[in-house]
Amino acid sequence: MTIGGSIALIIVGAILAFAVSFDIAGISIQIIGYILMVGGIIGLIFGLVVAQRRGRATETTRVVDDRDVY
């Protein structure tokens, strides 16, 4: 999950949890909002960790000259 997708989940979850006030029989819209927010936060943390590891990776190239000197 990308960082942008995680932020979108958090936003949609917050809207459902705090701004929507209707109920569907047997389904709590607020609970679905909280679940989406938690999923977005977990995805955001995972995305940031992966991005940080990707930024640390470095590649070192060393050229060795194997010619004999006379």
PDB file of N, CA and C in Angstrom:
ATOM      1  N   MET A   1       0.848  -1.166   0.000  1.00  0.00           N
ATOM      2  CA  MET A   1       0.000   0.000   0.000  1.00  0.00           C
ATOM      3  C   MET A   1       0.896   1.232   0.000  1.00  0.00           C
ATOM      4  N   THR A   2       0.541   2.164  -0.850  1.00  0.00           N
ATOM      5  CA  THR A   2       1.334   3.383  -0.923  1.00  0.00           C
ATOM      6  C   THR A   2       0.971   4.333   0.213  1.00  0.00           C
ATOM      7  N   ILE A   3       1.813   5.321   0.388  1.00  0.00           N
ATOM      8  CA  ILE A   3       1.576   6.300   1.438  1.00  0.00           C
ATOM      9  C   ILE A   3       0.307   7.104   1.130  1.00  0.00           C
ATOM     10  N   GLY A   4       0.109   7.445  -0.135  1.00  0.00           N
ATOM     11  CA  GLY A   4      -1.091   8.189  -0.522  1.00  0.00           C
ATOM     12  C   GLY A   4      -2.368   7.396  -0.303  1.00  0.00           C
ATOM     13  N   GLY A   5      -2.317   6.104  -0.603  1.00  0.00           N
ATOM     14  CA  GLY A   5      -3.479   5.249  -0.370  1.00  0.00           C
ATOM     15  C   GLY A   5      -3.803   5.122   1.104  1.00  0.00           C
ATOM     16  N   SER A   6      -2.769   5.067   1.919  1.00  0.00           N
ATOM     17  CA  SER A   6      -2.976   4.992   3.367  1.00  0.00           C
ATOM     18  C   SER A   6      -3.619   6.265   3.904  1.00  0.00           C
ATOM     19  N   ILE A   7      -3.154   7.399   3.419  1.00  0.00           N
ATOM     20  CA  ILE A   7      -3.741   8.665   3.860  1.00  0.00           C
ATOM     21  C   ILE A   7      -5.197   8.766   3.405  1.00  0.00           C
ATOM     22  N   ALA A   8      -5.486   8.266   2.194  1.00  0.00           N
ATOM     23  CA  ALA A   8      -6.867   8.269   1.704  1.00  0.00           C
ATOM     24  C   ALA A   8      -7.761   7.393   2.580  1.00  0.00           C
ATOM     25  N   LEU A   9      -7.256   6.236   3.006  1.00  0.00           N
ATOM     26  CA  LEU A   9      -8.033   5.379   3.909  1.00  0.00           C
ATOM     27  C   LEU A   9      -8.305   6.068   5.235  1.00  0.00           C
ATOM     28  N   ILE A  10      -7.311   6.760   5.759  1.00  0.00           N
ATOM     29  CA  ILE A  10      -7.492   7.473   7.021  1.00  0.00           C
ATOM     30  C   ILE A  10      -8.559   8.559   6.864  1.00  0.00           C
ATOM     31  N   ILE A  11      -8.520   9.286   5.755  1.00  0.00           N
ATOM     32  CA  ILE A  11      -9.494  10.354   5.529  1.00  0.00           C
ATOM     33  C   ILE A  11     -10.906   9.787   5.393  1.00  0.00           C
ATOM     34  N   VAL A  12     -11.063   8.742   4.573  1.00  0.00           N
ATOM     35  CA  VAL A  12     -12.391   8.139   4.392  1.00  0.00           C
ATOM     36  C   VAL A  12     -12.897   7.571   5.719  1.00  0.00           C
ATOM     37  N   GLY A  13     -12.007   6.917   6.471  1.00  0.00           N
ATOM     38  CA  GLY A  13     -12.397   6.380   7.768  1.00  0.00           C
ATOM     39  C   GLY A  13     -12.828   7.456   8.736  1.00  0.00           C
ATOM     40  N   ALA A  14     -12.109   8.585   8.736  1.00  0.00           N
ATOM     41  CA  ALA A  14     -12.471   9.694   9.633  1.00  0.00           C
ATOM     42  C   ALA A  14     -13.821  10.286   9.247  1.00  0.00           C
ATOM     43  N   ILE A  15     -14.067  10.391   7.952  1.00  0.00           N
ATOM     44  CA  ILE A  15     -15.371  10.909   7.517  1.00  0.00           C
ATOM     45  C   ILE A  15     -16.484   9.978   7.969  1.00  0.00           C
ATOM     46  N   LEU A  16     -16.297   8.673   7.775  1.00  0.00           N
ATOM     47  CA  LEU A  16     -17.325   7.723   8.195  1.00  0.00           C
ATOM     48  C   LEU A  16     -17.501   7.693   9.712  1.00  0.00           C
ATOM     49  N   ALA A  17     -16.393   7.812  10.447  1.00  0.00           N
ATOM     50  CA  ALA A  17     -16.468   7.702  11.902  1.00  0.00           C
ATOM     51  C   ALA A  17     -17.044   8.954  12.559  1.00  0.00           C
ATOM     52  N   PHE A  18     -16.747  10.126  12.033  1.00  0.00           N
ATOM     53  CA  PHE A  18     -17.100  11.348  12.742  1.00  0.00           C
ATOM     54  C   PHE A  18     -18.182  12.193  12.057  1.00  0.00           C
ATOM     55  N   ALA A  19     -18.357  12.056  10.747  1.00  0.00           N
ATOM     56  CA  ALA A  19     -19.261  12.967  10.048  1.00  0.00           C
ATOM     57  C   ALA A  19     -20.557  12.310   9.581  1.00  0.00           C
ATOM     58  N   VAL A  20     -20.586  11.008   9.477  1.00  0.00           N
ATOM     59  CA  VAL A  20     -21.787  10.330   8.982  1.00  0.00           C
ATOM     60  C   VAL A  20     -22.616   9.899  10.176  1.00  0.00           C
ATOM     61  N   SER A  21     -23.913  10.173  10.127  1.00  0.00           N
ATOM     62  CA  SER A  21     -24.740   9.894  11.292  1.00  0.00           C
ATOM     63  C   SER A  21     -25.905   8.952  11.013  1.00  0.00           C
ATOM     64  N   PHE A  22     -25.894   8.215   9.896  1.00  0.00           N
ATOM     65  CA  PHE A  22     -26.998   7.291   9.653  1.00  0.00           C
ATOM     66  C   PHE A  22     -26.556   5.862   9.966  1.00  0.00           C
ATOM     67  N   ASP A  23     -27.504   5.002  10.208  1.00  0.00           N
ATOM     68  CA  ASP A  23     -27.222   3.603  10.531  1.00  0.00           C
ATOM     69  C   ASP A  23     -27.873   2.697   9.504  1.00  0.00           C
ATOM     70  N   ILE A  24     -27.174   1.633   9.193  1.00  0.00           N
ATOM     71  CA  ILE A  24     -27.711   0.568   8.357  1.00  0.00           C
ATOM     72  C   ILE A  24     -27.994  -0.594   9.301  1.00  0.00           C
ATOM     73  N   ALA A  25     -29.075  -1.297   9.067  1.00  0.00           N
ATOM     74  CA  ALA A  25     -29.483  -2.385   9.961  1.00  0.00           C
ATOM     75  C   ALA A  25     -28.349  -3.414  10.119  1.00  0.00           C
ATOM     76  N   GLY A  26     -27.856  -3.537  11.323  1.00  0.00           N
ATOM     77  CA  GLY A  26     -26.836  -4.531  11.637  1.00  0.00           C
ATOM     78  C   GLY A  26     -25.407  -4.096  11.348  1.00  0.00           C
ATOM     79  N   ILE A  27     -25.207  -2.909  10.796  1.00  0.00           N
ATOM     80  CA  ILE A  27     -23.869  -2.430  10.458  1.00  0.00           C
ATOM     81  C   ILE A  27     -23.677  -1.055  11.076  1.00  0.00           C
ATOM     82  N   SER A  28     -22.593  -0.886  11.787  1.00  0.00           N
ATOM     83  CA  SER A  28     -22.272   0.411  12.367  1.00  0.00           C
ATOM     84  C   SER A  28     -21.266   1.117  11.458  1.00  0.00           C
ATOM     85  N   ILE A  29     -21.683   2.205  10.861  1.00  0.00           N
ATOM     86  CA  ILE A  29     -20.825   2.973   9.959  1.00  0.00           C
ATOM     87  C   ILE A  29     -19.627   3.537  10.727  1.00  0.00           C
ATOM     88  N   GLN A  30     -19.821   3.894  11.984  1.00  0.00           N
ATOM     89  CA  GLN A  30     -18.729   4.441  12.777  1.00  0.00           C
ATOM     90  C   GLN A  30     -17.626   3.395  12.994  1.00  0.00           C
ATOM     91  N   ILE A  31     -18.022   2.153  13.265  1.00  0.00           N
ATOM     92  CA  ILE A  31     -17.026   1.087  13.466  1.00  0.00           C
ATOM     93  C   ILE A  31     -16.256   0.829  12.174  1.00  0.00           C
ATOM     94  N   ILE A  32     -16.943   0.843  11.039  1.00  0.00           N
ATOM     95  CA  ILE A  32     -16.258   0.676   9.752  1.00  0.00           C
ATOM     96  C   ILE A  32     -15.263   1.818   9.548  1.00  0.00           C
ATOM     97  N   GLY A  33     -15.635   3.026   9.941  1.00  0.00           N
ATOM     98  CA  GLY A  33     -14.720   4.163   9.847  1.00  0.00           C
ATOM     99  C   GLY A  33     -13.482   3.982  10.696  1.00  0.00           C
ATOM    100  N   TYR A  34     -13.678   3.501  11.925  1.00  0.00           N
ATOM    101  CA  TYR A  34     -12.517   3.262  12.792  1.00  0.00           C
ATOM    102  C   TYR A  34     -11.623   2.160  12.227  1.00  0.00           C
ATOM    103  N   ILE A  35     -12.211   1.125  11.665  1.00  0.00           N
ATOM    104  CA  ILE A  35     -11.428   0.036  11.075  1.00  0.00           C
ATOM    105  C   ILE A  35     -10.614   0.553   9.893  1.00  0.00           C
ATOM    106  N   LEU A  36     -11.225   1.383   9.056  1.00  0.00           N
ATOM    107  CA  LEU A  36     -10.486   1.963   7.928  1.00  0.00           C
ATOM    108  C   LEU A  36      -9.356   2.870   8.402  1.00  0.00           C
ATOM    109  N   MET A  37      -9.597   3.622   9.464  1.00  0.00           N
ATOM    110  CA  MET A  37      -8.549   4.485   9.989  1.00  0.00           C
ATOM    111  C   MET A  37      -7.377   3.671  10.528  1.00  0.00           C
ATOM    112  N   VAL A  38      -7.657   2.608  11.249  1.00  0.00           N
ATOM    113  CA  VAL A  38      -6.581   1.761  11.788  1.00  0.00           C
ATOM    114  C   VAL A  38      -5.817   1.101  10.645  1.00  0.00           C
ATOM    115  N   GLY A  39      -6.535   0.616   9.635  1.00  0.00           N
ATOM    116  CA  GLY A  39      -5.865   0.021   8.476  1.00  0.00           C
ATOM    117  C   GLY A  39      -4.999   1.029   7.745  1.00  0.00           C
ATOM    118  N   GLY A  40      -5.470   2.249   7.620  1.00  0.00           N
ATOM    119  CA  GLY A  40      -4.677   3.290   6.985  1.00  0.00           C
ATOM    120  C   GLY A  40      -3.438   3.649   7.786  1.00  0.00           C
ATOM    121  N   ILE A  41      -3.560   3.683   9.097  1.00  0.00           N
ATOM    122  CA  ILE A  41      -2.396   3.986   9.941  1.00  0.00           C
ATOM    123  C   ILE A  41      -1.357   2.875   9.842  1.00  0.00           C
ATOM    124  N   ILE A  42      -1.801   1.626   9.861  1.00  0.00           N
ATOM    125  CA  ILE A  42      -0.868   0.502   9.723  1.00  0.00           C
ATOM    126  C   ILE A  42      -0.192   0.545   8.354  1.00  0.00           C
ATOM    127  N   GLY A  43      -0.969   0.811   7.298  1.00  0.00           N
ATOM    128  CA  GLY A  43      -0.393   0.921   5.967  1.00  0.00           C
ATOM    129  C   GLY A  43       0.573   2.077   5.842  1.00  0.00           C
ATOM    130  N   LEU A  44       0.273   3.189   6.496  1.00  0.00           N
ATOM    131  CA  LEU A  44       1.167   4.346   6.467  1.00  0.00           C
ATOM    132  C   LEU A  44       2.490   4.036   7.156  1.00  0.00           C
ATOM    133  N   ILE A  45       2.431   3.390   8.303  1.00  0.00           N
ATOM    134  CA  ILE A  45       3.659   3.013   9.018  1.00  0.00           C
ATOM    135  C   ILE A  45       4.481   2.054   8.164  1.00  0.00           C
ATOM    136  N   PHE A  46       3.825   1.059   7.571  1.00  0.00           N
ATOM    137  CA  PHE A  46       4.521   0.100   6.715  1.00  0.00           C
ATOM    138  C   PHE A  46       5.143   0.797   5.512  1.00  0.00           C
ATOM    139  N   GLY A  47       4.407   1.701   4.886  1.00  0.00           N
ATOM    140  CA  GLY A  47       4.925   2.422   3.732  1.00  0.00           C
ATOM    141  C   GLY A  47       6.117   3.299   4.075  1.00  0.00           C
ATOM    142  N   LEU A  48       6.073   3.947   5.221  1.00  0.00           N
ATOM    143  CA  LEU A  48       7.201   4.784   5.639  1.00  0.00           C
ATOM    144  C   LEU A  48       8.438   3.952   5.951  1.00  0.00           C
ATOM    145  N   VAL A  49       8.247   2.786   6.563  1.00  0.00           N
ATOM    146  CA  VAL A  49       9.385   1.903   6.869  1.00  0.00           C
ATOM    147  C   VAL A  49      10.020   1.407   5.575  1.00  0.00           C
ATOM    148  N   VAL A  50       9.211   1.006   4.627  1.00  0.00           N
ATOM    149  CA  VAL A  50       9.743   0.521   3.350  1.00  0.00           C
ATOM    150  C   VAL A  50      10.453   1.647   2.607  1.00  0.00           C
ATOM    151  N   ALA A  51       9.892   2.845   2.614  1.00  0.00           N
ATOM    152  CA  ALA A  51      10.522   3.979   1.950  1.00  0.00           C
ATOM    153  C   ALA A  51      11.847   4.349   2.612  1.00  0.00           C
ATOM    154  N   GLN A  52      11.897   4.245   3.929  1.00  0.00           N
ATOM    155  CA  GLN A  52      13.140   4.560   4.626  1.00  0.00           C
ATOM    156  C   GLN A  52      14.219   3.530   4.306  1.00  0.00           C
ATOM    157  N   ARG A  53      13.862   2.261   4.274  1.00  0.00           N
ATOM    158  CA  ARG A  53      14.850   1.226   3.927  1.00  0.00           C
ATOM    159  C   ARG A  53      15.328   1.377   2.499  1.00  0.00           C
ATOM    160  N   ARG A  54      14.437   1.747   1.592  1.00  0.00           N
ATOM    161  CA  ARG A  54      14.802   1.923   0.195  1.00  0.00           C
ATOM    162  C   ARG A  54      15.761   3.090   0.048  1.00  0.00           C
ATOM    163  N   GLY A  55      15.637   4.100   0.879  1.00  0.00           N
ATOM    164  CA  GLY A  55      16.513   5.257   0.808  1.00  0.00           C
ATOM    165  C   GLY A  55      17.894   4.987   1.357  1.00  0.00           C
ATOM    166  N   ARG A  56      18.023   4.038   2.270  1.00  0.00           N
ATOM    167  CA  ARG A  56      19.317   3.724   2.873  1.00  0.00           C
ATOM    168  C   ARG A  56      20.192   2.846   1.994  1.00  0.00           C
ATOM    169  N   ALA A  57      19.596   2.104   1.103  1.00  0.00           N
ATOM    170  CA  ALA A  57      20.353   1.158   0.290  1.00  0.00           C
ATOM    171  C   ALA A  57      21.326   1.907  -0.610  1.00  0.00           C
ATOM    172  N   THR A  58      22.591   1.582  -0.481  1.00  0.00           N
ATOM    173  CA  THR A  58      23.613   2.193  -1.324  1.00  0.00           C
ATOM    174  C   THR A  58      24.371   1.096  -2.041  1.00  0.00           C
ATOM    175  N   GLU A  59      24.905   1.456  -3.158  1.00  0.00           N
ATOM    176  CA  GLU A  59      25.676   0.499  -3.939  1.00  0.00           C
ATOM    177  C   GLU A  59      27.063   1.073  -4.126  1.00  0.00           C
ATOM    178  N   THR A  60      28.067   0.280  -3.795  1.00  0.00           N
ATOM    179  CA  THR A  60      29.443   0.709  -3.919  1.00  0.00           C
ATOM    180  C   THR A  60      30.114  -0.127  -4.993  1.00  0.00           C
ATOM    181  N   THR A  61      30.739   0.544  -5.928  1.00  0.00           N
ATOM    182  CA  THR A  61      31.451  -0.149  -7.003  1.00  0.00           C
ATOM    183  C   THR A  61      32.923   0.182  -6.871  1.00  0.00           C
ATOM    184  N   ARG A  62      33.734  -0.869  -6.866  1.00  0.00           N
ATOM    185  CA  ARG A  62      35.170  -0.687  -6.747  1.00  0.00           C
ATOM    186  C   ARG A  62      35.830  -1.267  -7.978  1.00  0.00           C
ATOM    187  N   VAL A  63      36.643  -0.492  -8.636  1.00  0.00           N
ATOM    188  CA  VAL A  63      37.353  -0.946  -9.821  1.00  0.00           C
ATOM    189  C   VAL A  63      38.742  -1.379  -9.395  1.00  0.00           C
ATOM    190  N   VAL A  64      39.099  -2.621  -9.763  1.00  0.00           N
ATOM    191  CA  VAL A  64      40.406  -3.154  -9.411  1.00  0.00           C
ATOM    192  C   VAL A  64      41.170  -3.354 -10.710  1.00  0.00           C
ATOM    193  N   ASP A  65      42.380  -2.838 -10.735  1.00  0.00           N
ATOM    194  CA  ASP A  65      43.235  -2.956 -11.917  1.00  0.00           C
ATOM    195  C   ASP A  65      44.160  -4.137 -11.694  1.00  0.00           C
ATOM    196  N   ASP A  66      44.031  -5.176 -12.518  1.00  0.00           N
ATOM    197  CA  ASP A  66      44.831  -6.386 -12.350  1.00  0.00           C
ATOM    198  C   ASP A  66      45.997  -6.473 -13.312  1.00  0.00           C
ATOM    199  N   ARG A  67      46.438  -5.374 -13.854  1.00  0.00           N
ATOM    200  CA  ARG A  67      47.578  -5.433 -14.788  1.00  0.00           C
ATOM    201  C   ARG A  67      48.880  -5.577 -14.004  1.00  0.00           C
ATOM    202  N   ASP A  68      49.764  -6.362 -14.583  1.00  0.00           N
ATOM    203  CA  ASP A  68      51.092  -6.538 -13.972  1.00  0.00           C
ATOM    204  C   ASP A  68      51.968  -5.331 -14.336  1.00  0.00           C
ATOM    205  N   VAL A  69      52.718  -4.856 -13.372  1.00  0.00           N
ATOM    206  CA  VAL A  69      53.629  -3.732 -13.576  1.00  0.00           C
ATOM    207  C   VAL A  69      55.024  -4.301 -13.750  1.00  0.00           C
ATOM    208  N   TYR A  70      55.740  -3.915 -14.867  1.00  0.00           N
ATOM    209  CA  TYR A  70      57.094  -4.432 -15.141  1.00  0.00           C
ATOM    210  C   TYR A  70      58.126  -3.416 -14.811  1.00  0.00           C
TER     211      TYR A  70
END
